[in-house]
């Protein structure tokens, strides 16, 4: 194991920023720490780096307990949110800094700097100063700087937060390629779940200091372990149902009661792909209007509005959209193919219990 | 399609385009007021100093500067300055580092203490030293028994100068370092740098200009300090007179030409200091420009 | 600037050397040189500059020892306080006995009977209080009574801070007492009017002199006789004229050596010789040259022209003693405070 956290907790005064977090990162893995602001993910990253000390628990890097090892000696590379480039030094000097500290011979330093400049597409910028670079360039210098001394672990704190959306996409791809090439164990913090999904081998999801779920992107998307993860990753349609007359209902939508007592509440969630639509009003059991159509290139995001005013979200490919002859404001029929029970009587359900439920097709309906 | 249409500003539009600028006469009035103010309070007195100094010709003026008592005063001022400025610089940097990068209990107290010399009248400062180290003071008997003279001797003058110039470097650096945050320092740590290496390679270069400015202010104040030094000096001609005290003494001896000659010297020093600061700023700008032009690369993302 | 380690070390050493050199030149104690510190009041600068040179020469001839006399000048009271606070004066030459009394009583640095150790109550020279007026005396100021006229502005220092200032006050007080029908009440009235005619009260004699001479404030300056004569010589009779009132006070600025200091520094012999020299013919002549009245009658007789005889009353006559005068007039809540607050 490259990195291991065992029962890590961090308290700032009375505030618990991180509570009893444990996970492992394998050698060469690219792991994302994902969660909303204040979730504790940056704190965890900094504790791995040694910039913060855990209140409880152990941190191990390559099998060695490093709680008492200083930042300087942990052999990690850290990329800060604002890059933290040394403003008074040139790009080359920035990159060379770690090597100078390690007292590499000057010739070797020059070679390594040149190598990194080339690798990172920064040729010819060696003599420039940080304030003369674009955001994307600065980001790459920051990463180059941290990788120059060949650390065993690379840590990045919201690395793409400060750049334009387009650049962000390019940088993400570039990071993935870089990781492929260098195979450095990489952990990065992000609040952007799309980014985490796209880039990482595994995602660790944090919420309010707690570790909610850890798994590969597909796993956390398709099998979220609780409502928080389900809502945070991807889009989730959530319905609050009330059990009346033996049926769990929200306006015109009905579902099985799943054992909930009469008069009690039931909450279910389902992904956009679980909503099937058709221009044929008799194909599916419910009606709705295509309220909004959002073009996202090949995929289209659709918002349906039922006569009772419910909004549901679904997706469809452009080809499918055209083939079905759909358009905004068109009336369609829909059904919900599968869903998950999130909470019963107000109590959240564990992943084992809230399995995905398939709804019978219209033909089998009550 | 008719020929190309050219957009021309109508006169009304032209005026409104400059709507955010004040009418010319307002600008000139404001400039005039500022110039008048500067002239009356800065330039006239300065010109008077030089005028009075050279009232009896160049030779008299320069002659008064080479008077042995004046030379002794110059040496004493130089000594007090050369001791207090480096000490306060080191202290100022350390204090600013502490305050800007760390959280600790008593931080507010430290910040207030640093500002103390500003809020205390220099004369009071001098009196406090007399109360502490004078013959009848707290440490007086002990010092007397060991034949150590602080007040009314050179050490007292140096101490008083250190106290009044205490805050300058710190006050200049604290907001600067707070604004810079500690990210760069943390980055240096992750790259393996020790505390000292971080300070020397990362922190110091980024506070370079603020530090220089603080040192300049500190020096100017050290050279010109009067009140506190006057109380602890003892006014022994040729021994415990600093330049400002010497000016006062010469004035009391009805030797206004000599007094103004020294004042003119101090004024020249002040102007030189300002010039130095401006030159330093220019050099900084040049450094940046050179770095810009020295690298050639296509502009991309 | 990127200085290599070597450059930094060299710079550090250079700086340290400069500092060390400076320190040495300032605190060097050359062997075989005796140093005396004479703490004096303001107007005596010129006098002691010359006297010190003469005495040093004399001492060198007599004993072969080199003596260097350092001078400190300032307001008499302030100087006394400095000595009490530790200014190591071998010799004090102040404006009034009261200040040296304070050094004795508050500082314990010399015995209370110090005045009896030298002739003439330890006053080698005396002075008096006179008036300096503008050239041509346009306001026709001849005597004390002219100073309380409504159209006359007077320049005199603050008796609470200045030594000479107290002589001024007591001279005025004395004159009022001596007028027919004079009493403490009328005297109080008189000084009250006098000080109300003073637009500004400087801290000391020199400051007042500068106010009168350079800032050109006031019609008349009340000051030491020697100051007035000095100003006259400096600026010539083109600007000022000296007026001697009908009577004035005998101002006796005393001198003393400071036992504690001279014992410790082992300078008792030379300090006493220094003060004794003030009483010698050479010393007395020098005093007269600087417009001080020699206390030696024989020498004084030679300078009658320079110092026309004046009716001079003493402090003892009009106020008893300095302690009494201080308590009655100048202490907090004393007569001066009372007339000022009105």
PDB file of N, CA and C in Angstrom, chain A residues 49-84:
ATOM      1  N   UNK A  49       0.073  14.949   3.808  1.00  0.00           N
ATOM      2  CA  UNK A  49       1.298  15.684   3.482  1.00  0.00           C
ATOM      3  C   UNK A  49       2.128  15.976   4.712  1.00  0.00           C
ATOM      4  N   UNK A  50       1.455  16.111   5.854  1.00  0.00           N
ATOM      5  CA  UNK A  50       2.178  16.478   7.056  1.00  0.00           C
ATOM      6  C   UNK A  50       2.017  17.943   7.393  1.00  0.00           C
ATOM      7  N   UNK A  51       1.178  18.643   6.628  1.00  0.00           N
ATOM      8  CA  UNK A  51       0.942  20.053   6.914  1.00  0.00           C
ATOM      9  C   UNK A  51      -0.022  20.218   8.082  1.00  0.00           C
ATOM     10  N   UNK A  52      -0.766  19.161   8.383  1.00  0.00           N
ATOM     11  CA  UNK A  52      -1.602  19.144   9.584  1.00  0.00           C
ATOM     12  C   UNK A  52      -1.306  17.856  10.320  1.00  0.00           C
ATOM     13  N   UNK A  53      -1.530  17.885  11.632  1.00  0.00           N
ATOM     14  CA  UNK A  53      -1.339  16.670  12.417  1.00  0.00           C
ATOM     15  C   UNK A  53      -2.682  16.086  12.796  1.00  0.00           C
ATOM     16  N   UNK A  54      -2.883  14.778  12.615  1.00  0.00           N
ATOM     17  CA  UNK A  54      -4.162  14.201  13.035  1.00  0.00           C
ATOM     18  C   UNK A  54      -4.274  14.208  14.555  1.00  0.00           C
ATOM     19  N   UNK A  55      -5.494  14.423  15.043  1.00  0.00           N
ATOM     20  CA  UNK A  55      -5.710  14.364  16.482  1.00  0.00           C
ATOM     21  C   UNK A  55      -5.659  12.925  16.962  1.00  0.00           C
ATOM     22  N   UNK A  56      -6.167  12.043  16.112  1.00  0.00           N
ATOM     23  CA  UNK A  56      -6.134  10.610  16.422  1.00  0.00           C
ATOM     24  C   UNK A  56      -5.830   9.859  15.154  1.00  0.00           C
ATOM     25  N   UNK A  57      -5.336   8.670  15.318  1.00  0.00           N
ATOM     26  CA  UNK A  57      -5.183   7.815  14.137  1.00  0.00           C
ATOM     27  C   UNK A  57      -3.770   7.815  13.597  1.00  0.00           C
ATOM     28  N   UNK A  58      -3.544   6.943  12.618  1.00  0.00           N
ATOM     29  CA  UNK A  58      -2.216   6.782  12.043  1.00  0.00           C
ATOM     30  C   UNK A  58      -2.245   7.006  10.553  1.00  0.00           C
ATOM     31  N   UNK A  59      -1.175   7.573  10.078  1.00  0.00           N
ATOM     32  CA  UNK A  59      -0.988   7.716   8.636  1.00  0.00           C
ATOM     33  C   UNK A  59       0.254   6.934   8.263  1.00  0.00           C
ATOM     34  N   UNK A  60       0.112   6.081   7.253  1.00  0.00           N
ATOM     35  CA  UNK A  60       1.273   5.311   6.835  1.00  0.00           C
ATOM     36  C   UNK A  60       1.532   5.572   5.362  1.00  0.00           C
ATOM     37  N   UNK A  61       2.789   5.806   5.050  1.00  0.00           N
ATOM     38  CA  UNK A  61       3.195   5.943   3.653  1.00  0.00           C
ATOM     39  C   UNK A  61       4.198   4.848   3.369  1.00  0.00           C
ATOM     40  N   UNK A  62       3.856   4.024   2.402  1.00  0.00           N
ATOM     41  CA  UNK A  62       4.690   2.870   2.052  1.00  0.00           C
ATOM     42  C   UNK A  62       4.997   2.028   3.278  1.00  0.00           C
ATOM     43  N   UNK A  63       3.952   1.815   4.084  1.00  0.00           N
ATOM     44  CA  UNK A  63       4.097   0.910   5.213  1.00  0.00           C
ATOM     45  C   UNK A  63       4.698   1.544   6.457  1.00  0.00           C
ATOM     46  N   UNK A  64       5.207   2.763   6.336  1.00  0.00           N
ATOM     47  CA  UNK A  64       5.847   3.379   7.508  1.00  0.00           C
ATOM     48  C   UNK A  64       4.924   4.407   8.136  1.00  0.00           C
ATOM     49  N   UNK A  65       4.841   4.372   9.444  1.00  0.00           N
ATOM     50  CA  UNK A  65       4.013   5.346  10.127  1.00  0.00           C
ATOM     51  C   UNK A  65       4.699   6.714  10.071  1.00  0.00           C
ATOM     52  N   UNK A  66       4.024   7.682   9.519  1.00  0.00           N
ATOM     53  CA  UNK A  66       4.682   8.980   9.313  1.00  0.00           C
ATOM     54  C   UNK A  66       4.124  10.103  10.179  1.00  0.00           C
ATOM     55  N   UNK A  67       3.290   9.761  11.165  1.00  0.00           N
ATOM     56  CA  UNK A  67       2.719  10.826  12.003  1.00  0.00           C
ATOM     57  C   UNK A  67       3.786  11.756  12.543  1.00  0.00           C
ATOM     58  N   UNK A  68       4.928  11.163  12.927  1.00  0.00           N
ATOM     59  CA  UNK A  68       5.959  11.999  13.536  1.00  0.00           C
ATOM     60  C   UNK A  68       7.034  12.434  12.549  1.00  0.00           C
ATOM     61  N   UNK A  69       6.816  12.124  11.304  1.00  0.00           N
ATOM     62  CA  UNK A  69       7.804  12.521  10.298  1.00  0.00           C
ATOM     63  C   UNK A  69       7.422  13.910   9.782  1.00  0.00           C
ATOM     64  N   UNK A  70       8.408  14.827   9.707  1.00  0.00           N
ATOM     65  CA  UNK A  70       8.106  16.196   9.298  1.00  0.00           C
ATOM     66  C   UNK A  70       7.741  16.249   7.815  1.00  0.00           C
ATOM     67  N   UNK A  71       7.097  17.337   7.450  1.00  0.00           N
ATOM     68  CA  UNK A  71       6.693  17.538   6.058  1.00  0.00           C
ATOM     69  C   UNK A  71       7.873  17.335   5.119  1.00  0.00           C
ATOM     70  N   UNK A  72       8.969  17.949   5.514  1.00  0.00           N
ATOM     71  CA  UNK A  72      10.125  17.955   4.634  1.00  0.00           C
ATOM     72  C   UNK A  72      10.607  16.549   4.307  1.00  0.00           C
ATOM     73  N   UNK A  73      10.403  15.637   5.262  1.00  0.00           N
ATOM     74  CA  UNK A  73      11.021  14.323   5.078  1.00  0.00           C
ATOM     75  C   UNK A  73      10.072  13.277   4.519  1.00  0.00           C
ATOM     76  N   UNK A  74       8.834  13.684   4.219  1.00  0.00           N
ATOM     77  CA  UNK A  74       7.882  12.665   3.776  1.00  0.00           C
ATOM     78  C   UNK A  74       8.002  12.338   2.306  1.00  0.00           C
ATOM     79  N   UNK A  75       8.804  13.119   1.588  1.00  0.00           N
ATOM     80  CA  UNK A  75       9.001  12.837   0.168  1.00  0.00           C
ATOM     81  C   UNK A  75       7.688  12.841  -0.604  1.00  0.00           C
ATOM     82  N   UNK A  76       6.890  13.843  -0.348  1.00  0.00           N
ATOM     83  CA  UNK A  76       5.643  13.981  -1.087  1.00  0.00           C
ATOM     84  C   UNK A  76       5.703  15.235  -1.939  1.00  0.00           C
ATOM     85  N   UNK A  77       4.912  15.238  -2.985  1.00  0.00           N
ATOM     86  CA  UNK A  77       4.794  16.460  -3.779  1.00  0.00           C
ATOM     87  C   UNK A  77       3.414  17.039  -3.516  1.00  0.00           C
ATOM     88  N   UNK A  78       3.328  18.322  -3.309  1.00  0.00           N
ATOM     89  CA  UNK A  78       2.038  18.930  -2.988  1.00  0.00           C
ATOM     90  C   UNK A  78       1.767  20.083  -3.929  1.00  0.00           C
ATOM     91  N   UNK A  79       0.596  20.089  -4.532  1.00  0.00           N
ATOM     92  CA  UNK A  79       0.224  21.199  -5.413  1.00  0.00           C
ATOM     93  C   UNK A  79      -0.930  21.930  -4.758  1.00  0.00           C
ATOM     94  N   UNK A  80      -0.730  23.205  -4.435  1.00  0.00           N
ATOM     95  CA  UNK A  80      -1.721  23.967  -3.709  1.00  0.00           C
ATOM     96  C   UNK A  80      -2.799  24.509  -4.619  1.00  0.00           C
ATOM     97  N   UNK A  81      -3.887  24.885  -3.997  1.00  0.00           N
ATOM     98  CA  UNK A  81      -5.026  25.382  -4.757  1.00  0.00           C
ATOM     99  C   UNK A  81      -4.654  26.603  -5.585  1.00  0.00           C
ATOM    100  N   UNK A  82      -3.912  27.523  -5.012  1.00  0.00           N
ATOM    101  CA  UNK A  82      -3.537  28.726  -5.740  1.00  0.00           C
ATOM    102  C   UNK A  82      -2.163  28.599  -6.363  1.00  0.00           C
ATOM    103  N   UNK A  83      -1.683  27.394  -6.524  1.00  0.00           N
ATOM    104  CA  UNK A  83      -0.374  27.048  -7.096  1.00  0.00           C
ATOM    105  C   UNK A  83       0.789  27.361  -6.166  1.00  0.00           C
ATOM    106  N   UNK A  84       0.704  28.457  -5.435  1.00  0.00           N
ATOM    107  CA  UNK A  84       1.778  28.837  -4.500  1.00  0.00           C
ATOM    108  C   UNK A  84       3.147  28.822  -5.153  1.00  0.00           C
TER     109      UNK A  84
END
